[in-house]
Short mmCIF file of C-alpha atoms and ligand atoms in Angstrom, two decimals:
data_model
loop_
_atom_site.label_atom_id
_atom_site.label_comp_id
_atom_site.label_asym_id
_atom_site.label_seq_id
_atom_site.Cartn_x
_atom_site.Cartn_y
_atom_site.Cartn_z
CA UNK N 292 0.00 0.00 0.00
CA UNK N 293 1.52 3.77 -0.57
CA UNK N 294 2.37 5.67 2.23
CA UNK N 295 0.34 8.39 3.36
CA UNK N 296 2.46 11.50 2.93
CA UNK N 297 3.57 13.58 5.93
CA UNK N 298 3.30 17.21 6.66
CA UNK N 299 6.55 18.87 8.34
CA UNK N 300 6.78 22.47 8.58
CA UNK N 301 7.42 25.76 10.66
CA UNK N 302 5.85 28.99 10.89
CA UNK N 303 8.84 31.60 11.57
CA UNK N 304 6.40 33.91 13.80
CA UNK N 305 7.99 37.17 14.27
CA UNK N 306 11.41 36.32 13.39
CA UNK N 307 13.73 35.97 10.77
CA UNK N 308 14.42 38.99 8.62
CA UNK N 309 14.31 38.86 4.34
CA UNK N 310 18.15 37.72 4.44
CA UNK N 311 17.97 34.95 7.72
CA UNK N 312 14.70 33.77 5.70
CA UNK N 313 16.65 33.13 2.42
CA UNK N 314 19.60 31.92 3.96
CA UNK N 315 17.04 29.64 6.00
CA UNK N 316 15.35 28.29 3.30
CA UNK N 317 18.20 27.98 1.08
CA UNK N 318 20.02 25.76 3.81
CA UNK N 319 16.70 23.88 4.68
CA UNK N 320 16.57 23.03 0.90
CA UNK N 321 19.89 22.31 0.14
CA UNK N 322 19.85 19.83 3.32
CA UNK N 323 16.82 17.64 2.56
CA UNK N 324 17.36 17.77 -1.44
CA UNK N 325 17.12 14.19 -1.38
CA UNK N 326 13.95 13.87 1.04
CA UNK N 327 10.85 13.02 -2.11
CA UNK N 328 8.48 15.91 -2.01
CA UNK N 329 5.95 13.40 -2.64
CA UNK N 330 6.81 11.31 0.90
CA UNK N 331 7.02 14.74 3.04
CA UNK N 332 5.11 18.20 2.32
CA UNK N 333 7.68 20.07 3.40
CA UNK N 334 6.70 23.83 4.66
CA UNK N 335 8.06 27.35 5.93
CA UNK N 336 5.87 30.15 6.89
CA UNK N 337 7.52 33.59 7.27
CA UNK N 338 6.99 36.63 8.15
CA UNK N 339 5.06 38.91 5.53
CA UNK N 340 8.23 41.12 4.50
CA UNK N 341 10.31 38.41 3.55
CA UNK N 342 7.73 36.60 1.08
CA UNK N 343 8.41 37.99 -2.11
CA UNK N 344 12.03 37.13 -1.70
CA UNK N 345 11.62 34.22 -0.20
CA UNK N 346 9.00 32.83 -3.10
CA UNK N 347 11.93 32.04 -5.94
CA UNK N 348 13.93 29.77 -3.12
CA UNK N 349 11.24 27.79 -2.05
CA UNK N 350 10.14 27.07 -5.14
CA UNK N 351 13.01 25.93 -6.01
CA UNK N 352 13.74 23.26 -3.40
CA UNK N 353 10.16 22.84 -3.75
CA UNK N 354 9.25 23.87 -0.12
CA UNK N 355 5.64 24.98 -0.20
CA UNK N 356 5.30 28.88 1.59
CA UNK N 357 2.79 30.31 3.19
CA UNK N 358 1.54 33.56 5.18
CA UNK N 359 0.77 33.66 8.90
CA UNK N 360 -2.46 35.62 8.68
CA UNK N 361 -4.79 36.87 6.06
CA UNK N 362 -7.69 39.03 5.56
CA UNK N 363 -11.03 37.90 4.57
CA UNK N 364 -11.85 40.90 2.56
CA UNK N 365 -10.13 41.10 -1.28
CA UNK N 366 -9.25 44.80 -0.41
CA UNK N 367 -11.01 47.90 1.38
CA UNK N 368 -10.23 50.19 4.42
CA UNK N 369 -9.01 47.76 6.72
CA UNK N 370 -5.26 49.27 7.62
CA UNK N 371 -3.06 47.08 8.69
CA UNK N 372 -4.05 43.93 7.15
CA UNK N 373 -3.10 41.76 4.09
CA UNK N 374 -5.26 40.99 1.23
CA UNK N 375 -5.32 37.41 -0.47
CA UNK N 376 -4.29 39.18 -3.83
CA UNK N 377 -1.64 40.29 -2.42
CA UNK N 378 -0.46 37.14 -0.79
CA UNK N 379 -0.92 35.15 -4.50
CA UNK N 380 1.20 37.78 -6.14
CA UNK N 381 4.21 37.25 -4.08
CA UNK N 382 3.47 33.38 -4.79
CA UNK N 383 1.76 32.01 -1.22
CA UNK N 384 0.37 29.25 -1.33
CA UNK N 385 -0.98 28.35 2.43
CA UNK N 386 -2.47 30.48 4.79
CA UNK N 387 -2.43 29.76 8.29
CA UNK N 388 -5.38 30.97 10.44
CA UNK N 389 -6.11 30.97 13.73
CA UNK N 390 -2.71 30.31 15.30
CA UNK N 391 -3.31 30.65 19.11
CA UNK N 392 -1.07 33.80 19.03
CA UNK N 393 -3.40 35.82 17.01
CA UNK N 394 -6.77 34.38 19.27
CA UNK N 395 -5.06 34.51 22.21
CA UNK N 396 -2.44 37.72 21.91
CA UNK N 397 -4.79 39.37 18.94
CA UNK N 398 -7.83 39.07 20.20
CA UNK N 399 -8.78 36.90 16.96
CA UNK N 400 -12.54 35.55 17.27
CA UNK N 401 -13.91 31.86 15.76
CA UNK N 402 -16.22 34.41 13.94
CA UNK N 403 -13.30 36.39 12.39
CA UNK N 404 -11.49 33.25 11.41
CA UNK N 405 -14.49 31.69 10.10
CA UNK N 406 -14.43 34.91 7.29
CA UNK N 407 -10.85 34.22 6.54
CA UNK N 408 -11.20 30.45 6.22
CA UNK N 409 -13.81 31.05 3.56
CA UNK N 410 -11.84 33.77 2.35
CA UNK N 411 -8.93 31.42 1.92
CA UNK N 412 -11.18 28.71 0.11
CA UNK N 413 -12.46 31.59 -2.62
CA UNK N 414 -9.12 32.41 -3.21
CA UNK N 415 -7.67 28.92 -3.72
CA UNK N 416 -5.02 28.93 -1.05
CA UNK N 417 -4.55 26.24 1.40
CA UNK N 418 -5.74 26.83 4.71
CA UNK N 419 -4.09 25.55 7.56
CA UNK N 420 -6.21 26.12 10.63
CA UNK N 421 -4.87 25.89 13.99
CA UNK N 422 -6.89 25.34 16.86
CA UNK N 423 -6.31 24.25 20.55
CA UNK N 424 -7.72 24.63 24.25
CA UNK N 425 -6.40 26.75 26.86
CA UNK N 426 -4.63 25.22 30.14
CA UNK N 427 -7.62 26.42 32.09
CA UNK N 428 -9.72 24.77 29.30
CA UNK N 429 -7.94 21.41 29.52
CA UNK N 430 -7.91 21.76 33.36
CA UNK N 431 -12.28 21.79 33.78
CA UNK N 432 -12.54 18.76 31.32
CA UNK N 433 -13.91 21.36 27.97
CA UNK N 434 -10.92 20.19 25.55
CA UNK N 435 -12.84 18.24 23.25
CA UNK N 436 -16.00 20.86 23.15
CA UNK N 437 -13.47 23.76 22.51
CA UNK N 438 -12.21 21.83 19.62
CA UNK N 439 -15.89 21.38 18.43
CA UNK N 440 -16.45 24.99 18.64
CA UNK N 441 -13.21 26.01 16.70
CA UNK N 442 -13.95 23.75 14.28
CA UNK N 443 -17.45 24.16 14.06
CA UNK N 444 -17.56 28.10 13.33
CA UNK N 445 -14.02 27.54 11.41
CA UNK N 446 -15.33 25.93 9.24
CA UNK N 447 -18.96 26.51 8.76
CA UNK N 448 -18.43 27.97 4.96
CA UNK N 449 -16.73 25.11 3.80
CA UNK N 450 -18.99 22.17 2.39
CA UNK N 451 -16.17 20.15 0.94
CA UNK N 452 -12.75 19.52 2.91
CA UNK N 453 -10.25 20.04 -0.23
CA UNK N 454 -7.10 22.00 0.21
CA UNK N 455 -7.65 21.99 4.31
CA UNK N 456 -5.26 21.14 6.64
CA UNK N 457 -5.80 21.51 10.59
CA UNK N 458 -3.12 21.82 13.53
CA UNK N 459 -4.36 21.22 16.22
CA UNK N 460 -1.88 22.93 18.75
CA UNK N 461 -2.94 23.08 22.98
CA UNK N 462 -2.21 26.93 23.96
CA UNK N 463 -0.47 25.35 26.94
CA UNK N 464 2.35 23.42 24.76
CA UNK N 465 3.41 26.25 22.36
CA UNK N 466 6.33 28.37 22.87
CA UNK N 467 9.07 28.69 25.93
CA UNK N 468 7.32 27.97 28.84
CA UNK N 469 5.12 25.58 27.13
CA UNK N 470 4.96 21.93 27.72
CA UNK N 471 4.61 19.60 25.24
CA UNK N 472 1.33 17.20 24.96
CA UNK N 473 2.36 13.40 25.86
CA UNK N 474 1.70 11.30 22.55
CA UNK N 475 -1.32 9.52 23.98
CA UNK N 476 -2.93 12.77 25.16
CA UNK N 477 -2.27 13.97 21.37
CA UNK N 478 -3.71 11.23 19.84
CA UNK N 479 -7.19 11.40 21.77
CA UNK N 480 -7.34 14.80 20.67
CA UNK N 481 -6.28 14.14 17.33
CA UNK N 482 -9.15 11.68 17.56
CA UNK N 483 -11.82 13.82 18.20
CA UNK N 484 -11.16 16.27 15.71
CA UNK N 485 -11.38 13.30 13.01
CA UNK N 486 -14.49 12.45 14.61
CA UNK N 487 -15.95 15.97 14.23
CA UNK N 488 -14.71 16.16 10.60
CA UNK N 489 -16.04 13.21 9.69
CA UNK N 490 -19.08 14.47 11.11
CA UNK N 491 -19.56 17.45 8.60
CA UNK N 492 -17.43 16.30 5.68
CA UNK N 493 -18.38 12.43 6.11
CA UNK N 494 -15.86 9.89 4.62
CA UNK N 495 -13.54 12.56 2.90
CA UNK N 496 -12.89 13.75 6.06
CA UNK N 497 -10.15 10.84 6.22
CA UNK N 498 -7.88 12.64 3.47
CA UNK N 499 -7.85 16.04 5.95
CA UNK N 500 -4.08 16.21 7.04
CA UNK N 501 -4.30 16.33 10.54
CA UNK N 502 -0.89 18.34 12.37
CA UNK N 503 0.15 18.24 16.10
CA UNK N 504 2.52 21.51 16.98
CA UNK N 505 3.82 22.70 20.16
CA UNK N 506 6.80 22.41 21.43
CA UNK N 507 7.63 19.71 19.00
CA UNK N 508 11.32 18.82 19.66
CA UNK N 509 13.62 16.20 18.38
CA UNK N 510 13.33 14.34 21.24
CA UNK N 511 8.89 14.02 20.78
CA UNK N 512 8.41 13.91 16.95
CA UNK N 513 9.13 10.41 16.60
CA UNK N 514 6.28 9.03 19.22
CA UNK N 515 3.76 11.95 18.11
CA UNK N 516 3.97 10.68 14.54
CA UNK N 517 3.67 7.41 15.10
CA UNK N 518 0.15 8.15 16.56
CA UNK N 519 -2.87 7.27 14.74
CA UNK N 520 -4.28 10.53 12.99
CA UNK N 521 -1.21 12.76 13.44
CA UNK N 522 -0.14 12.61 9.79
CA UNK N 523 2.35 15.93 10.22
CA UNK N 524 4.12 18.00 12.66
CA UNK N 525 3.90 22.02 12.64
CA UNK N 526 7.38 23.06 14.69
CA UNK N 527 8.22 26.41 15.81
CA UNK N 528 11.74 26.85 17.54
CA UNK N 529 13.14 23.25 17.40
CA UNK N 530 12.60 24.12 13.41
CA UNK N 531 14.45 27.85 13.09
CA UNK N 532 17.70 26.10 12.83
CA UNK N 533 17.73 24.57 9.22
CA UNK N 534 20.26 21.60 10.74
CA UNK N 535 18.00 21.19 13.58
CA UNK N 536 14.69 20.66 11.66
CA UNK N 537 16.49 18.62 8.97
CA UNK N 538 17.73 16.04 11.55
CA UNK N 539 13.79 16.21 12.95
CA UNK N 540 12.75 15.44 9.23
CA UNK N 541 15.23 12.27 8.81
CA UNK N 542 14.38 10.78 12.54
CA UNK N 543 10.44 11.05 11.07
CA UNK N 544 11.42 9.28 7.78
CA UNK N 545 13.41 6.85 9.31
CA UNK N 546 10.93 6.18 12.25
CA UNK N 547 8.08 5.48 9.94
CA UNK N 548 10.18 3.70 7.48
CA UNK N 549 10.30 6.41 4.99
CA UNK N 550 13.35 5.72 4.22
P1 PGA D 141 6.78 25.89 19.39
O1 PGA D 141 5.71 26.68 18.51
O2 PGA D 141 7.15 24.63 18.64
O3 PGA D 141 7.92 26.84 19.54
O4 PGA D 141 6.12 25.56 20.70
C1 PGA D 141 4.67 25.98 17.90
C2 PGA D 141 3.73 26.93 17.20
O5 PGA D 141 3.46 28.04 17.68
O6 PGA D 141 3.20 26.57 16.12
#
């Protein structure tokens, strides 16, 4: 039987200028040129400056880019924000929404990101959501009907799952003083989310790639995706060093007997 194919990527957040990015992806490209693009999906999300220069490089090591945060109007009086026209011309071709920075730091709502998902879907991009409880969330037993809700009003333009990833990423594991989710904690969660999909998209629901991120280190990726229905890992700092995430991307292979 084929393998499925994995999802490995990063989102840069707020660092990495137009020359680190380059250099980044240049390295990150030059160091898994002999990974298949067709076994791995291999990803980098920068910041909005360095996209345009960035574009040419990824394409060529075929590493697929995408934008941390969109609009969901084409253009209008809305300073500040970045249109999806403007994200295809400089060659995008994901848009992450939701990321718990921007509903949690932002003061992004499920209604906003509802907008933008359909926004993303018009437009043709792919749309990685990310969604996740809160420790406080996790801690009163509401995981599982937060992830409902995310997903619910996330998603209630879309009638067909193409071109949608999700990520499902607990607040409480991402960045420095987060912990990590244990791989069997993961995969309930990762679950439940299939569950709900397959509740509004029905069989096809089983093609959605399904992502775990937070603090996803060398030392975790192998057990998280080994789980059932974690078919990709979305990294943040154990990623920013292009050695660092290609040794991640070889342990996966190799774990899953990729290669
Ligand atoms: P982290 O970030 O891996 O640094 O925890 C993950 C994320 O924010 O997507």
């Amino acid at each position: 039987m084929e393998q499925k194919k994995i999802y490995l990527g990063t989102n840069t957040k707020m660092y990495k200028n137009i020359t680190q990015t380059v250099e980044y992806l240049e390295r990150l490209g030059t160091l898994t040129a002999d990974v298949s693009r067709q076994t791995v999906e291999l990803f980098v999300i920068p910041s909005f400056t360095t996209l345009q220069a960035a574009n040419p490089v990824a394409q060529r090591y075929g590493i697929t880019l995408g934008a941390q945060n969109m609009c969901w109007e084409d253009e209008g009086q809305f300073t500040g924000e970045i249109s999806p026209l403007m994200l295809q011309e400089v060659g995008v071709r994901i848009v992450e929404l939701g990321h718990s920075e921007r509903r949690h730091v932002l003061g992004e709502t499920d209604g906003m990101i509802r907008r933008k998902v359909a926004c993303a879907r018009r437009h043709g991009f792919t749309t990685l959501l990310c969604i996740g409880e809160t420790q406080e969330e996790k801690a009163r037993g509401a995981s599982e009907q937060v992830l409902r809700t995310q997903l619910e009003i996330g998603l209630a333009e879309l009638e067909t799952p193409q071109n949608l990833w999700i990520a499902y990423e607990p607040v409480w594991a991402i960045g420095v003083n987060g912990r990590p989710a244990s791989a069997t904690y993961a995969a309930q969660m990762h679950a439940a989310i299939r569950r709900i999909l397959r509740e509004k998209f029905g069989a096809s629901a089983e093609e959605i790639p399904l992502l775990y991120g937070g603090s996803v280190c060398r030392e975790n990726a192998c057990e998280l995706i080994c789980q059932p229905d974690i078919d990709g890992l979305f990294i943040g700092r154990s990623a920013w060093n292009a050695e660092a995430f290609q040794q991640i991307i070889e342990d996966v292979l190799r774990q899953t007997g990729r290669k």
